[in-house]
Coordinates of C-alpha atoms in Angstrom, one line a residue:
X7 CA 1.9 12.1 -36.1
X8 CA 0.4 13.7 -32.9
X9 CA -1.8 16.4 -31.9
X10 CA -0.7 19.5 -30.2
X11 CA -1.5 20.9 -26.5
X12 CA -1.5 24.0 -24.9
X13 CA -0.6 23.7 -20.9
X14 CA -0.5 27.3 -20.6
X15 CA 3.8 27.3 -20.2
X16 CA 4.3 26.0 -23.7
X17 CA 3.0 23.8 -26.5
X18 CA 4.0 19.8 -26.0
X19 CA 3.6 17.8 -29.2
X20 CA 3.0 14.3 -27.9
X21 CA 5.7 11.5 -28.3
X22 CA 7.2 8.6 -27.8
X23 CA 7.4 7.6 -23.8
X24 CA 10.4 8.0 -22.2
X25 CA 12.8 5.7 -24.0
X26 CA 14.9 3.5 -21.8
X27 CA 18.2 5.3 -20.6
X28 CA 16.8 8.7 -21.2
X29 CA 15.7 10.5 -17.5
X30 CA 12.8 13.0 -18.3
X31 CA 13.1 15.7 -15.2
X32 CA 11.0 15.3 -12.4
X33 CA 7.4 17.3 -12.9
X34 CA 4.5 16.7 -14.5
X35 CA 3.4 13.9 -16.9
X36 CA 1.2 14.2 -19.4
X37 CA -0.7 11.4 -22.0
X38 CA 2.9 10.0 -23.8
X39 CA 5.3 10.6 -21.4
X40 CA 5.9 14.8 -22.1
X41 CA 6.3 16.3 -18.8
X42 CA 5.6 20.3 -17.6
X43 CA 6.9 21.2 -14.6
X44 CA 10.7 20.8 -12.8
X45 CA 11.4 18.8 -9.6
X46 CA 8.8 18.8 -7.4
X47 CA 9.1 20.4 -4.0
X48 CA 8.8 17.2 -2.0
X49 CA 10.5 14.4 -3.8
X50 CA 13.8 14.8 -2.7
X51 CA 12.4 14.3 0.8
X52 CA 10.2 11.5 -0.1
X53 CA 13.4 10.1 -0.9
X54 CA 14.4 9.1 2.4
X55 CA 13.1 7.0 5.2
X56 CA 10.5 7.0 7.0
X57 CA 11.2 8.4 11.0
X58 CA 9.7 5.6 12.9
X59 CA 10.2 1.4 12.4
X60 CA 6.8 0.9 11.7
X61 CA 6.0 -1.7 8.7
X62 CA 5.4 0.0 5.4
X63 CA 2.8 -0.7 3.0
X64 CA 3.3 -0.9 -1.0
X65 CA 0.2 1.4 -2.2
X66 CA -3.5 2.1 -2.7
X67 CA -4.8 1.9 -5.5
X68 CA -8.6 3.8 -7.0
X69 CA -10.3 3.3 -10.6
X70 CA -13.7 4.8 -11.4
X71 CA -16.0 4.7 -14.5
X72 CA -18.6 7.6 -14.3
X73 CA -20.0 8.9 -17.5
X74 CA -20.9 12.8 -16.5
X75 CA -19.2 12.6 -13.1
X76 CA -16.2 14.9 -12.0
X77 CA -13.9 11.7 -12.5
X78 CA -10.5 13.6 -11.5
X79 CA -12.5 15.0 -7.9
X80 CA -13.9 11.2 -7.6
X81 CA -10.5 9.9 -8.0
X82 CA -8.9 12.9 -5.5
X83 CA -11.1 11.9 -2.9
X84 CA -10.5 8.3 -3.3
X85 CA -6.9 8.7 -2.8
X86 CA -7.1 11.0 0.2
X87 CA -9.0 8.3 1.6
X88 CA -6.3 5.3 1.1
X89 CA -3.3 7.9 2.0
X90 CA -2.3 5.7 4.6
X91 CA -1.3 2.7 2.1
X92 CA 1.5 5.4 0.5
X93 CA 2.7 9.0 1.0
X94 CA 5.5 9.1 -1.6
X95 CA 3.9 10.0 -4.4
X96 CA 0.8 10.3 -5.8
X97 CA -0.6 10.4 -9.2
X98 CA -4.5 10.2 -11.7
X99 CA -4.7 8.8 -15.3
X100 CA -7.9 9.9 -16.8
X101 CA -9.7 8.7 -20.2
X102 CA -12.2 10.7 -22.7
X103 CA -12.7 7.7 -24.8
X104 CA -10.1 8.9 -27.2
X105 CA -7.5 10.0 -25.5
X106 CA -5.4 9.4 -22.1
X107 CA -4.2 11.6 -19.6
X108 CA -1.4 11.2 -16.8
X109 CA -0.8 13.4 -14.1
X110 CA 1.9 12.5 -11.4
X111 CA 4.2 13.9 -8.9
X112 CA 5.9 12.8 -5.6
X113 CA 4.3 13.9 -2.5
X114 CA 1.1 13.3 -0.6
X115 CA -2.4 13.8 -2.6
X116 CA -2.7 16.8 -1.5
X117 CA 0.5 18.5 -2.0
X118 CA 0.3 17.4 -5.6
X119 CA -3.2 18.3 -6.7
X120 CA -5.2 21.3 -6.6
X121 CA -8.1 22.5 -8.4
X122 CA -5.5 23.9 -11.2
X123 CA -4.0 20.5 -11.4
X124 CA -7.4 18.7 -11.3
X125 CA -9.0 20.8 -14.4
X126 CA -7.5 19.3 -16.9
X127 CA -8.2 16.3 -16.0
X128 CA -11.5 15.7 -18.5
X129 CA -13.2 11.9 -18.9
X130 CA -15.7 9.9 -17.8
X131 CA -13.3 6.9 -16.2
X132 CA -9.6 7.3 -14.3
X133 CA -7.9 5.6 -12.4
X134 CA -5.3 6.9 -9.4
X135 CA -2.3 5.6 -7.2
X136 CA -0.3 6.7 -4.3
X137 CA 2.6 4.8 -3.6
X138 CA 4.7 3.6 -0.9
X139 CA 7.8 1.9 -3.0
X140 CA 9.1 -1.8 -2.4
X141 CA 10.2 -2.3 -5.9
X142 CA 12.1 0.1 -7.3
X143 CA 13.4 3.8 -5.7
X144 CA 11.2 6.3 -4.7
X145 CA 11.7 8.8 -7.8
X146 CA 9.2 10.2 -9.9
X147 CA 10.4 8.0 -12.6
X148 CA 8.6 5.1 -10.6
X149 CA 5.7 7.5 -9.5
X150 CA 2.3 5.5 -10.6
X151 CA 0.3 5.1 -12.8
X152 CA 2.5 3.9 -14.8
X153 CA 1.5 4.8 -19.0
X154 CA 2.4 3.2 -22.4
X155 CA 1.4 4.9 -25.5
X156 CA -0.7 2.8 -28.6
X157 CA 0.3 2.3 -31.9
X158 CA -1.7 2.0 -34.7
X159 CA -2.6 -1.8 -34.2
X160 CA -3.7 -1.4 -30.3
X161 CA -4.2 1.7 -27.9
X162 CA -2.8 3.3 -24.9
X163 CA -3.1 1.8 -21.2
X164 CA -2.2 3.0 -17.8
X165 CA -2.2 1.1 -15.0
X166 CA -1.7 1.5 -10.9
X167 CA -0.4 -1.6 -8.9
X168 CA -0.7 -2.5 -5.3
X169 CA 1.6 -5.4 -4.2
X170 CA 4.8 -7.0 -4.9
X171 CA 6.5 -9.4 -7.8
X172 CA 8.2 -12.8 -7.3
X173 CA 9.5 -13.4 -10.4
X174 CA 10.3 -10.2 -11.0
X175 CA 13.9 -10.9 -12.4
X176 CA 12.8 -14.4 -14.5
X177 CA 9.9 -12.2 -16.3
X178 CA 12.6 -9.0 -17.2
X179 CA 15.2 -11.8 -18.5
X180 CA 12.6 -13.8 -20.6
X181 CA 11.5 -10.5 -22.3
X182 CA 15.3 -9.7 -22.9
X183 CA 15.1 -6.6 -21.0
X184 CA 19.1 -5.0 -20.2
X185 CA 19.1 -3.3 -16.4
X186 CA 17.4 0.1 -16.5
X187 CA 14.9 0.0 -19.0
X188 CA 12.4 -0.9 -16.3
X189 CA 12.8 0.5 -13.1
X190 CA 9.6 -1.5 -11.2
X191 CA 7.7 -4.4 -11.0
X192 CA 4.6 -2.4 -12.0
X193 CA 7.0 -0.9 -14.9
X194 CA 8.5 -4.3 -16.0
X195 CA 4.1 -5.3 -16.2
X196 CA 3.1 -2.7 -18.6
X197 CA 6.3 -3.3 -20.5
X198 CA 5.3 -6.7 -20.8
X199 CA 1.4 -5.5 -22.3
X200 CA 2.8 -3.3 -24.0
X201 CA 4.8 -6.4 -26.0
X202 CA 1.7 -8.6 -25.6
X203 CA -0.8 -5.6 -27.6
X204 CA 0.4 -6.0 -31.0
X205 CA 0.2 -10.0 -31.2
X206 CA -3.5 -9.4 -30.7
X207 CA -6.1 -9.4 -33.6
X208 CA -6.8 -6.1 -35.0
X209 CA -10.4 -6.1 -32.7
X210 CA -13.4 -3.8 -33.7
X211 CA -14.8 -3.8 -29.9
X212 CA -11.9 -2.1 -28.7
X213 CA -10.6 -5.1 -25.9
X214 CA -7.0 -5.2 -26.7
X215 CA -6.4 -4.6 -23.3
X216 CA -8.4 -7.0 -22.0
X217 CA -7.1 -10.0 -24.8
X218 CA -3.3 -8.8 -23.8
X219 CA -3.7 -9.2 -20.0
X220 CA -5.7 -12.8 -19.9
X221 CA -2.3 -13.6 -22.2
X222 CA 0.2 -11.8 -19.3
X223 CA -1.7 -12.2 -16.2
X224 CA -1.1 -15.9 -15.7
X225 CA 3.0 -15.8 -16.0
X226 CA 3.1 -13.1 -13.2
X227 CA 3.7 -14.4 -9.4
X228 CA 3.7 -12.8 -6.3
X229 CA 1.0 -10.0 -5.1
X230 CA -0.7 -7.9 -7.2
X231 CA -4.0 -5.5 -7.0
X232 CA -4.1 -4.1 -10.3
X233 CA -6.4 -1.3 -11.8
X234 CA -5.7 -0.2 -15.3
X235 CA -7.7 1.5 -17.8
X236 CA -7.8 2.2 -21.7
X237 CA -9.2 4.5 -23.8
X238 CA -12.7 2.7 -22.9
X239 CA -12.4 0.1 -20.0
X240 CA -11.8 0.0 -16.8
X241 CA -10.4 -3.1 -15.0
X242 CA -9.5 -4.1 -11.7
X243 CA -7.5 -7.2 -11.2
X244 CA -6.5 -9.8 -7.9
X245 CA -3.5 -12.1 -7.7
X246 CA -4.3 -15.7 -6.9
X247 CA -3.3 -15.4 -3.5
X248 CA -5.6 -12.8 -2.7
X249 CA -2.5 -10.8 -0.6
X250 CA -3.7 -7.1 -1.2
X251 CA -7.3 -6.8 -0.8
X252 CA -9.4 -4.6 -3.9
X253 CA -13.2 -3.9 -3.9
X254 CA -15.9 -3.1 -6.5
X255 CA -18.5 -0.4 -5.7
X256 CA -21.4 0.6 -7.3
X257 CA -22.4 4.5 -7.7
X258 CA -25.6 5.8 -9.2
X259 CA -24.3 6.1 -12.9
X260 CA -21.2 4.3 -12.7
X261 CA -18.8 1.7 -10.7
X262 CA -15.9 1.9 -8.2
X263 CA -12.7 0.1 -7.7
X264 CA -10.7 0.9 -4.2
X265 CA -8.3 -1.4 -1.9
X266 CA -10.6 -0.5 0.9
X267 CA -14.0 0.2 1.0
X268 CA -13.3 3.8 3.0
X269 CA -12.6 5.1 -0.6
X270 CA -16.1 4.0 -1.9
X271 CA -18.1 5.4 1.1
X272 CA -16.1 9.1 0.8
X273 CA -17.1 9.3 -3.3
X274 CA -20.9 7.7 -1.9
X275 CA -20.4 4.7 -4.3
X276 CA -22.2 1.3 -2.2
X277 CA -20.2 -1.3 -1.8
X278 CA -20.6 -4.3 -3.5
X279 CA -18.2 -7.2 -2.8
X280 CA -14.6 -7.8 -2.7
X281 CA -12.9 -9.1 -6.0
X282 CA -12.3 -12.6 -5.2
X283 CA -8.5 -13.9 -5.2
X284 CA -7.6 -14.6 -9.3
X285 CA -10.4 -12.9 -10.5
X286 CA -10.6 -9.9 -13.4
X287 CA -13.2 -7.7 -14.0
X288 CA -14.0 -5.3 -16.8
X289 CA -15.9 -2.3 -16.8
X290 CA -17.7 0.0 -20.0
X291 CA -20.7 0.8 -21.0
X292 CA -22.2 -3.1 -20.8
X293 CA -21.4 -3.2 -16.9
X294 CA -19.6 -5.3 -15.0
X295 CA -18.0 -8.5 -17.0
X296 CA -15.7 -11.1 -15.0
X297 CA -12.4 -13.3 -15.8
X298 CA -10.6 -15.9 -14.1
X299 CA -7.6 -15.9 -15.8
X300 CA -5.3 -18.0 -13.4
X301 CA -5.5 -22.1 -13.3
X302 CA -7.7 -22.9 -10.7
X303 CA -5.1 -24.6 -8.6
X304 CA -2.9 -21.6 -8.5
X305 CA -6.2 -19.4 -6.5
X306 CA -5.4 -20.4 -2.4
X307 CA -6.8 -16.9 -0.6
X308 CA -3.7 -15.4 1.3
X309 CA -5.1 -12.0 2.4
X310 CA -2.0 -10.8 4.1
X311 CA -2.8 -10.6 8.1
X312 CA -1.0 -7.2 8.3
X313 CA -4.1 -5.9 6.5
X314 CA -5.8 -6.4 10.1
X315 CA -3.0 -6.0 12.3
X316 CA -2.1 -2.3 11.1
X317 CA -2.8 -1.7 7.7
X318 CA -6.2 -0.8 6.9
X319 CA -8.0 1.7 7.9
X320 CA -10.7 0.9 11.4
X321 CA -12.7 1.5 9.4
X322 CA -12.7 -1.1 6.4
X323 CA -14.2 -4.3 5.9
X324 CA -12.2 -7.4 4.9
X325 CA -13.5 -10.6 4.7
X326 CA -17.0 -9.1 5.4
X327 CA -15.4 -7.9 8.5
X328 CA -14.9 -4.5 10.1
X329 CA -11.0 -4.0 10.7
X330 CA -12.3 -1.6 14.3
X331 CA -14.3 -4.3 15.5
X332 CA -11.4 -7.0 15.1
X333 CA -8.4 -5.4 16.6
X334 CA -10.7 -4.5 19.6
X335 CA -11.2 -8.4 19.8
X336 CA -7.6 -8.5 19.8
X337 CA -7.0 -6.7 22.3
X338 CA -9.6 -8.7 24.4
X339 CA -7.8 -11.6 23.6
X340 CA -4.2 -10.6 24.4
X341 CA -5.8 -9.6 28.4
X342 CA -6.8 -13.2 28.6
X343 CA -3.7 -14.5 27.1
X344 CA -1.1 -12.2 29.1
X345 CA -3.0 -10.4 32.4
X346 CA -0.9 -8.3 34.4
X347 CA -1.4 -5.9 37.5
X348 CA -1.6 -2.4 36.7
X349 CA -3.4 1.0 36.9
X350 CA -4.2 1.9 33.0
X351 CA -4.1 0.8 29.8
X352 CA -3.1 2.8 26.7
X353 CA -3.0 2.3 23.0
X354 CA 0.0 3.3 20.5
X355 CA -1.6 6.3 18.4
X356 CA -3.5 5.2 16.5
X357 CA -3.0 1.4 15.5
X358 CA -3.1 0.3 18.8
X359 CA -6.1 2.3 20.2
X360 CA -8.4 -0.2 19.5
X361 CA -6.6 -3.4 20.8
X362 CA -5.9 -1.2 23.6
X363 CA -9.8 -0.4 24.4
X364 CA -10.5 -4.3 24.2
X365 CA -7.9 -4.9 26.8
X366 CA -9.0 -2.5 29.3
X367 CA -12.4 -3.9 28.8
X368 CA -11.5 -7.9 28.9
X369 CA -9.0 -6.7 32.3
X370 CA -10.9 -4.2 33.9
X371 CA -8.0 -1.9 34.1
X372 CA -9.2 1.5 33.2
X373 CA -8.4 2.9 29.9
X374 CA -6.4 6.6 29.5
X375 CA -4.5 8.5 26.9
X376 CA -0.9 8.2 27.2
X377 CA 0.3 9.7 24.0
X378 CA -0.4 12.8 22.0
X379 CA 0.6 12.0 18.6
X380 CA 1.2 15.4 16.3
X381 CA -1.2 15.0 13.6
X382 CA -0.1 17.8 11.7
X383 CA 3.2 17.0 11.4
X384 CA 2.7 14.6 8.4
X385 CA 5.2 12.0 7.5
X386 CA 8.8 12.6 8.6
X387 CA 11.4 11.6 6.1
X388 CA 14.4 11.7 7.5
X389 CA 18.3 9.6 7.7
X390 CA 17.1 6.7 8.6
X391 CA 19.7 5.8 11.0
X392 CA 18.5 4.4 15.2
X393 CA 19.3 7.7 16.2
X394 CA 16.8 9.7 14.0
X395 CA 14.4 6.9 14.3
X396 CA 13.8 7.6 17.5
X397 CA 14.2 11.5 17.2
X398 CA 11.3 11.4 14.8
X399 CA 8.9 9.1 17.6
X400 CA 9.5 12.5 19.7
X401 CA 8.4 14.4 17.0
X402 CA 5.2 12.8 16.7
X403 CA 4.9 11.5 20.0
X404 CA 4.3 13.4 23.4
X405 CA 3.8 11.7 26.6
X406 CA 0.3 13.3 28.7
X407 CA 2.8 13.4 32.1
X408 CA -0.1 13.4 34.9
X409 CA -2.3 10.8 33.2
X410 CA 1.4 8.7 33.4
X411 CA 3.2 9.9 36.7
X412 CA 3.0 7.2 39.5
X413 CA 1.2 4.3 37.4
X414 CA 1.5 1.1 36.3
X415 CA 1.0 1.1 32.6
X416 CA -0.2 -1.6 30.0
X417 CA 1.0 -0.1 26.6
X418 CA -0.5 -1.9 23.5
X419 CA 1.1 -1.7 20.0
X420 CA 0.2 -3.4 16.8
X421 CA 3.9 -4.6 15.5
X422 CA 7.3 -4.5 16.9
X423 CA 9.6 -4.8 13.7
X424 CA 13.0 -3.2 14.7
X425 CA 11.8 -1.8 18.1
X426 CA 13.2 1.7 17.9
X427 CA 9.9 3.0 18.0
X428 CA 9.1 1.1 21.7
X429 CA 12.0 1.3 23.2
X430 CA 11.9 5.4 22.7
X431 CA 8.1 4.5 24.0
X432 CA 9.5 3.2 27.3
X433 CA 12.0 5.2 28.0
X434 CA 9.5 8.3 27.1
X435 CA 7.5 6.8 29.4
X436 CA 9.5 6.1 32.2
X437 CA 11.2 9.9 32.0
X438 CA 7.0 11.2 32.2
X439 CA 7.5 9.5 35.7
X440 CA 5.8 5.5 34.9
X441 CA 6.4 3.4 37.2
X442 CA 5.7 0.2 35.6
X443 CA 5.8 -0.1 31.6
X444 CA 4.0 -3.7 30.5
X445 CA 4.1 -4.2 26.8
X446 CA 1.4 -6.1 24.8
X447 CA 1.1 -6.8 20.7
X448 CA -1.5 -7.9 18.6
X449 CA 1.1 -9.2 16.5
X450 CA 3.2 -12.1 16.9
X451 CA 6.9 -11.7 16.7
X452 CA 8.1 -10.4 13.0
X453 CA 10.6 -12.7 12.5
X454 CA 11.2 -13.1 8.5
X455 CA 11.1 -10.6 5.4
X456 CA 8.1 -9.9 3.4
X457 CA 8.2 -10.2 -0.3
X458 CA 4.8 -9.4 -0.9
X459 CA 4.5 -5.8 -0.3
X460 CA 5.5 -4.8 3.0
X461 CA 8.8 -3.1 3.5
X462 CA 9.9 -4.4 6.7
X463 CA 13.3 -4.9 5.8
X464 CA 15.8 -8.0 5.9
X465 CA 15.8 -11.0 8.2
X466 CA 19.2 -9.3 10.0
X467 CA 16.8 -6.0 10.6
X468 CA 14.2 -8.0 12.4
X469 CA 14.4 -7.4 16.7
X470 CA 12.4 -11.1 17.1
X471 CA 14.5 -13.2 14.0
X472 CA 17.3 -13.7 16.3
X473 CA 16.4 -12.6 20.2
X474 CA 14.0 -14.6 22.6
X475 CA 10.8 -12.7 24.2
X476 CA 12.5 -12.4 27.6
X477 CA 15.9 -10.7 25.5
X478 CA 13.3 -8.3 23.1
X479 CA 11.7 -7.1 26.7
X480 CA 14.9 -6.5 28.0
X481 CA 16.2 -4.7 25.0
X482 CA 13.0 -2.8 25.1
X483 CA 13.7 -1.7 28.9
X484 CA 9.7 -3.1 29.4
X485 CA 9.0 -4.5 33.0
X486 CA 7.0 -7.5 31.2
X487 CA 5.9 -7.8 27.0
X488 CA 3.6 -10.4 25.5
X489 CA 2.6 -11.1 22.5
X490 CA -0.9 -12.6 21.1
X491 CA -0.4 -15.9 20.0
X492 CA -1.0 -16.3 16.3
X493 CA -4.4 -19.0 16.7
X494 CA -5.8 -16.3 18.9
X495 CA -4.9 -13.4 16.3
X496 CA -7.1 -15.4 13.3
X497 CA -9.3 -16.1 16.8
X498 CA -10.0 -11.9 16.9
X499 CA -10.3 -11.6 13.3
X500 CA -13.4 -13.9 13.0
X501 CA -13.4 -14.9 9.3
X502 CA -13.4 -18.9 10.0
X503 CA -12.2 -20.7 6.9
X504 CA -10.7 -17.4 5.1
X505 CA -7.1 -17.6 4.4
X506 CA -4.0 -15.9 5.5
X507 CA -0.7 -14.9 4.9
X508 CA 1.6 -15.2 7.6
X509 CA 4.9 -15.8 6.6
X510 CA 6.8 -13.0 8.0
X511 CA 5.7 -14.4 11.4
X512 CA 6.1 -18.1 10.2
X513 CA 8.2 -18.2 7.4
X514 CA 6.2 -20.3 5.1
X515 CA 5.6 -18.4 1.9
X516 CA 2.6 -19.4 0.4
X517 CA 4.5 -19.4 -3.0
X518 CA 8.1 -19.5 -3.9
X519 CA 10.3 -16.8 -3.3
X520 CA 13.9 -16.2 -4.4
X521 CA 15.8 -14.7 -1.0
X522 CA 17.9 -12.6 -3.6
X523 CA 14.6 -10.2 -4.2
X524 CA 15.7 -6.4 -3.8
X525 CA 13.9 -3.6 -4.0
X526 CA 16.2 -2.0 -6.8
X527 CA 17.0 -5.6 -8.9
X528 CA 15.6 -3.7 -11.6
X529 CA 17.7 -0.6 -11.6
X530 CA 20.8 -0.2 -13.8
X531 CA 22.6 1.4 -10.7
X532 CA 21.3 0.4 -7.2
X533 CA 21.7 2.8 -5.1
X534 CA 22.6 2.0 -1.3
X535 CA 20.6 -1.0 -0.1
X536 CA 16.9 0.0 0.7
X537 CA 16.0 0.6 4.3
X538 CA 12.9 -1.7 6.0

């Protein structure tokens, strides 16, 4: 059974995918797993760290339903706008109404699509994902979306996951999964409606999908902003926390999922509302349907704070506000909270820009540029050792020396999480001849792990779990550092009565975690442990 393809190179009769134990090469994936293509230029890269000791997001994550629109393009552009949630890899699962294809690769979006690649990509709804990995390595094998094939009782899926399992462990033992059949927490979840799709009714209106995740949805804990799609739906779906956000948009002949609402205005689709914490919803050709497939006491809104802090794009709105306008308030804030003498006040490129404007305005203190960050050089991936850390700040980093000689100088960051980033800041500063270096942060201290999607490492990697203020300033070699206090953060942020999580800066987890969470628990062989 199966139905040949030409992809130019060869023919691929579609099969089974990729059995458990068997590694397919790295390349290109198409509907069942088949793949065309060797290793991909940039993966090996994109297997090491990041350059600089900012926090890490998991992914972003795109679905659109478009009858006669350029889904794959729609999709393209909706990624290149959320490429700050995840530069490893990148990858579009697109649906004709009978059949399902999957294109992935590691790299940035635009490293692994082209016209040529977009083409074949034909259908009137897709979905897309580019991924920043906190479950699982970063290897094409774990590239998203992540596919499952149909029998003859139910169809094929794909599906592209923003956030981070709990209970990831518990859910792989109750199915009887051995290590290494699924490598992620977005793996272990298809495997799991992939179990759940034959114990449905056979179904004339084609909502196996649908039937098989009201049946999953409710044993899975943690953070998840899910968009899958079948041969005929699209569906978007928000944990009952509410940790990553996910929006619906609304385009002339068709609808829009994003986890920002930058993606909807760059493919002109108007945003509608965000999906609220616990809920599903199901697009076809009947509009817009919605679930609540979670017990009502499990839904407590927990949009993670980060989103805010550093996250999102400026330009985003989040609990009906705009993230610009809200860091800017921050900023504001933190020169009330911590004033200080000096003769300028710069932002962090480009996080701290904002914050960094509020403060100049709230202090008086004129604002300047500081920095010139290298916006061409990409993402560095590189040993992730102190040493190369802050090698790679110089690489993106260079100080403007006669805006900086002779002054006193307020610098404003978002985050300080192992501060090799600011302490190569001050010193950088200092050698551009500073004569003062004040440090301010949005954020308060970072003083537990994140299990929810942020890869900021373990408790022992953290500068604030174990140092006082006064010891952080000093390790920093800052002349004074503050950070805004955490009442005047939700203060700046202006959502009165939304709800937050902020238990790396508190370390009360809105729902129970297991301290033995890894980001390769899954994998047969764990490789060395994963940096932050």
């Amino acid at each position: 059974m199966g139905v040949e393809v030409d992809h130019g190179r060869r023919r691929i009769r579609r099969g089974p995918v990729e059995p458990p134990g068997l590694k397919l090469p790295r390349g290109r994936l198409w509907e069942d797993g088949t793949v065309q293509g060797g290793d991909s230029a940039s993966s090996s890269a994109a297997r090491e760290g990041p350059s600089d000791d900012h926090p890490r997001e998991a992914c972003g994550v795109f679905g659109v339903y478009a009858p006669g629109q350029p889904v794959s393009h729609l999709v393209f552009d909706g990624l290149y706008a959320l490429q700050h949630r995840g530069q490893e890899s990148a990858g579009i699962a697109v649906s004709d109404g009978d059949t399902i294809m999957v294109d992935k690769d590691m790299g940035l979006v635009t490293n692994v699509f082209n016209e040529r690649r977009l083409a074949p990509l034909q259908g009137y709804l897709a979905i897309g994902h580019t991924r920043y990995s906190t479950t699982g390595s970063s290897t094409w094998r774990n590239a998203q979306p992540v596919y499952r094939p149909g029998g003859e009782e139910a169809g094929s899926f794909a599906l592209a996951h923003n956030g981070n399992l709990t209970n990831t462990p518990k859910l792989a033992a109750e199915a009887g999964m051995l290590p290494g059949v699924v490598a992620s927490d977005s793996d272990l979840v298809a495997e799991l409606l992939s179990h759940a799709l034959p114990d449905t009714e056979a179904r004339s209106d084609g909502r196996d999908l649908e039937v098989a995740l009201l049946k999953v949805l409710p044993e899975l804990e943690g953070a998840f902003s899910f968009v899958l799609l079948d041969e005929g739906h699209l569906v978007g779906v928000r944990d009952p926390n509410g940790f990553r956000p996910l929006c619906l948009g609304k385009l002339e002949s068709g609808w829009v999922l994003a986890s920002e609402t930058p993606a909807l205005d760059v493919v002109g689709a108007h945003f509608v509302r965000e999906l609220d914490p616990g809920e599903m919803v199901v697009i076809d050709a009947s509009g817009v349907r919605s679930f609540r497939p979670f017990r009502p006491e499990r839904v407590e809104p927990r949009l993670c704070i980060f989103e805010f802090a550093y996250f999102a794009r400026p330009d985003s709105q989040l609990y009906g506000r705009e993230v610009h306008g809200a860091r800017r308030r921050m900023g504001e804030l933190l020169a009330e909270q911590a004033p200080v003498e000096a003769d300028m006040v710069m932002g962090v490129p480009e996080s701290g820009i904002p914050a960094a404007e509020g403060f100049a305005r709230r202090s008086g203190i004129p604002y300047g540029q500081g920095l010139v960050k290298n916006r061409y050089i990409g993402r560095t991936f590189i040993s992730p050792s102190q040493e190369a850390r802050a090698l790679g700040v110089k690489r993106k980093l260079n100080p403007l020396r006669d805006n900086i000689a002779g002054k006193r100088l307020v610098v404003v960051d978002d985050s300080i999480v192992r501060g090799t980033t600011q302490r190569a800041i001050v010193q950088m500063l200092r050698d551009a001849g500073a004569t003062e270096v004040h440090l301010r942060v949005t954020l308060p201290p970072i003083k537990w792990p994140c299990f929810y999607g942020i890869d900021i490492g373990t408790r022992s990697e953290l500068l604030a779990a174990d140092l006082s203020v006064g010891e952080i300033r000093d390790y920093l070699g800052a002349d004074s550092l503050a950070y805004l206090s955490l009442d005047r953060l939700e203060v700046a942020i202006g959502a009165p009565g939304a709800g937050f999580c902020t238990a790396c800066l508190t370390g009360a987890y809105p729902t129970e975690v297991s301290l033995e969470l890894s980001k390769h628990m899954l994998e047969a062989s764990a490789p060395s442990p994963a940096r932050g």
